[in-house]
C-alpha atoms as one frame of an Amber mdcrd trajectory, in Angstrom:
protein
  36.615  -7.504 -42.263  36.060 -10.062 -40.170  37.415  -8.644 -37.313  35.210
  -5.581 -37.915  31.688  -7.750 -37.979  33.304  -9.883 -34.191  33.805  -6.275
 -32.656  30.564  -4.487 -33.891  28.729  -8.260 -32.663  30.883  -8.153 -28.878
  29.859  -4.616 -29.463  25.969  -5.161 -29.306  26.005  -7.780 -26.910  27.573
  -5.738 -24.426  24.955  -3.462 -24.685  22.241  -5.643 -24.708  24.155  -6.880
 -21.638  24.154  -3.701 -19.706  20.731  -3.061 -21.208  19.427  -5.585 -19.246
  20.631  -4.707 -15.810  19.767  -2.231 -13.151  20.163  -1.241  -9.740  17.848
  -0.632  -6.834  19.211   1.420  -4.033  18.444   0.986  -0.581  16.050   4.214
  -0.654  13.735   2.971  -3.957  10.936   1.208  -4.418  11.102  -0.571  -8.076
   8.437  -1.692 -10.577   9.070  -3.764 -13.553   6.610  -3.631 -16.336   6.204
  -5.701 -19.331   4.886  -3.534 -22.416   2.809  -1.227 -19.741   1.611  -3.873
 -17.520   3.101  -3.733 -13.791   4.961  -7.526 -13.403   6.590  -6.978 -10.271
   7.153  -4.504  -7.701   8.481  -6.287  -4.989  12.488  -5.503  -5.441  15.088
  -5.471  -2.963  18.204  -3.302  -3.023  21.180  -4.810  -5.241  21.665  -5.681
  -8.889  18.538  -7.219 -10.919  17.644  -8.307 -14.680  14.943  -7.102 -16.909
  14.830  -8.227 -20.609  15.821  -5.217 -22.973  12.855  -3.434 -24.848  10.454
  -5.451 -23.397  10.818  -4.749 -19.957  10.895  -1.033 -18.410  11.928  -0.386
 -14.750  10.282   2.638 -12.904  12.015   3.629  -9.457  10.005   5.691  -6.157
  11.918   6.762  -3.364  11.046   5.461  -0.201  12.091   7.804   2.172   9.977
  10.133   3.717   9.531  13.674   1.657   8.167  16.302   2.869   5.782  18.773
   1.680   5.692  22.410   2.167   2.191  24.022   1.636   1.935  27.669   1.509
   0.550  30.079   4.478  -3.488  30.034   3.805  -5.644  32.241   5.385  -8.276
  30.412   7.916 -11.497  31.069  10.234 -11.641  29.926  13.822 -14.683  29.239
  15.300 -15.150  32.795  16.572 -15.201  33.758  12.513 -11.719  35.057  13.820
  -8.925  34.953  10.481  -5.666  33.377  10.816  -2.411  32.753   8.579  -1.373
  28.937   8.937   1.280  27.962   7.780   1.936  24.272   7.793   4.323  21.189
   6.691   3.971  17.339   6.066   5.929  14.640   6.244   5.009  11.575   3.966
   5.906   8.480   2.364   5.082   5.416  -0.054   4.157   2.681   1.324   2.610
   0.971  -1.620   3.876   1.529  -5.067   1.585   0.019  -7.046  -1.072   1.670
  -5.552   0.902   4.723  -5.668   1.747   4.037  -9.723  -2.128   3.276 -10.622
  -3.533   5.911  -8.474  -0.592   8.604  -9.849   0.270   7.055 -13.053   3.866
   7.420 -11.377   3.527  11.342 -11.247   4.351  12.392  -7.676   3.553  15.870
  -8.517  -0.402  14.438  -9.001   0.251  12.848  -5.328   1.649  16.208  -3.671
  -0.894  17.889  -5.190  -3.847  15.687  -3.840  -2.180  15.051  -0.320  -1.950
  19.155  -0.156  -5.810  19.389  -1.090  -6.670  16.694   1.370  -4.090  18.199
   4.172  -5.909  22.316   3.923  -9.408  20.352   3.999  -8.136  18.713   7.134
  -6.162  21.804   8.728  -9.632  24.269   7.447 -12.031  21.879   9.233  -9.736
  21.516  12.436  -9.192  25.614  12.545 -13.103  25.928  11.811 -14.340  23.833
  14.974 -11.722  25.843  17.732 -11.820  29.594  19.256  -8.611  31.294  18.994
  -7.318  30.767  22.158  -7.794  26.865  21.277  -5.605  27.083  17.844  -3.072
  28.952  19.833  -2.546  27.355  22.593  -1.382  23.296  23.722  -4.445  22.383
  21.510  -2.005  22.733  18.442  -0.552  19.235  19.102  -4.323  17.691  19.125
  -5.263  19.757  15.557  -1.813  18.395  14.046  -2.487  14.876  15.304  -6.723
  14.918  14.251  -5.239  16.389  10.749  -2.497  13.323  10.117  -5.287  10.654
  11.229  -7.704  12.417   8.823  -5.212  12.445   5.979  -4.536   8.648   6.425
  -7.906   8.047   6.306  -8.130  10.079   3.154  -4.380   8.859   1.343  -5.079
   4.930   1.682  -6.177   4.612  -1.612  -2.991   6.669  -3.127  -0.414   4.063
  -1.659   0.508   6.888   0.956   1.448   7.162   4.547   1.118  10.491   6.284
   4.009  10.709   8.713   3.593  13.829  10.320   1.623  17.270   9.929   2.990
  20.386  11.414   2.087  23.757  11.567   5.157  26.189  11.738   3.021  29.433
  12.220  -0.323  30.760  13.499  -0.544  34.292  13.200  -2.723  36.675  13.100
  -3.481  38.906  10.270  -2.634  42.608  10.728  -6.185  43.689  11.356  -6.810
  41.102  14.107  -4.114  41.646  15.636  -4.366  45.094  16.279  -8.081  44.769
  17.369  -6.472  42.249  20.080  -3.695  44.720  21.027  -6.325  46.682  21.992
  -9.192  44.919  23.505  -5.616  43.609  25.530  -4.676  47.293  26.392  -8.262
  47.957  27.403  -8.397  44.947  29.437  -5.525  46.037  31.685  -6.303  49.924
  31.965  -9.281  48.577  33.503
């Protein structure tokens, strides 16, 4: 019986052991709280120790993500409609921040840096002609767009890497009126 009680005890400690470890990979960003209270958040990569049931560990990734946003129909301008469809590239840069702002729900982020992103792309779109949004003027709509997202994200412990827009096109009706005005153009 004795035996029994030593093995069930190495048993438990072993678990509290392992309990109280954990790892942060290169690509995290950790936070240790203390009954829901942030303690630390300043982790690097390798082997750390948290005290069992008192201590929770939540871990971020700190690579950049990217988020896809769906094609959205848009004025120019000219009160001309076109289909943009657009990408971003983002990252944490401060987790607590991110964690307060979030409550550690990146879905609430994406879904806040996607509002803030169409705001940005609408208001760019709004203030060209056509020809602008079409032409080398892209680059200058996808930089004013990131700058304005920054501006927007600092409080969400966010860094906008990149915004790009994969397609401008026209919608069907548009188009065809520019086929034409086109064909009309050269005939004459």
């Amino acid at each position: 019986m004795n035996r029994n009680v030593l093995l069930v005890l190495i048993i438990l400690l072993g678990g509290l052991g392992l309990a109280s470890l954990f790892m942060v990979k290169e690509t995290e960003f950790a936070i240790r709280f203390q009954l829901g209270r942030i303690v630390r958040m300043d982790y690097q990569p390798g082997l750390h120790f948290k005290m069992p049931f008192v201590n929770n560990v939540r871990k971020f990734d700190k690579r950049i993500l990217t988020l896809e946003t769906a094609a959205e129909r848009m004025l120019t301008s000219e009160q001309k409609f076109v289909n943009v469809d657009s990408f971003v590239k983002w990252r944490i840069n401060d987790v607590s921040k991110f964690y307060t702002s979030t409550q550690g729900n990146e879905q609430v982020a994406l879904n806040r840096l996607e509002q803030i992103i169409r705001d940005g792309m609408r208001n760019q779109i709004a203030s060209r002609t056509l020809v602008e949004v079409v032409s080398e003027e892209r680059s200058n709509i996808m930089i004013a767009i990131a700058n304005a997202a920054n501006l927007a994200t600092t409080g969400f412990g966010i860094d906008v890497v990149d915004v790009r827009i994969k397609s401008i096109e026209l919608p069907d009706d548009v188009r065809d009126s520019v086929f034409r005005r086109m064909a009309t153009d050269r005939q004459k």
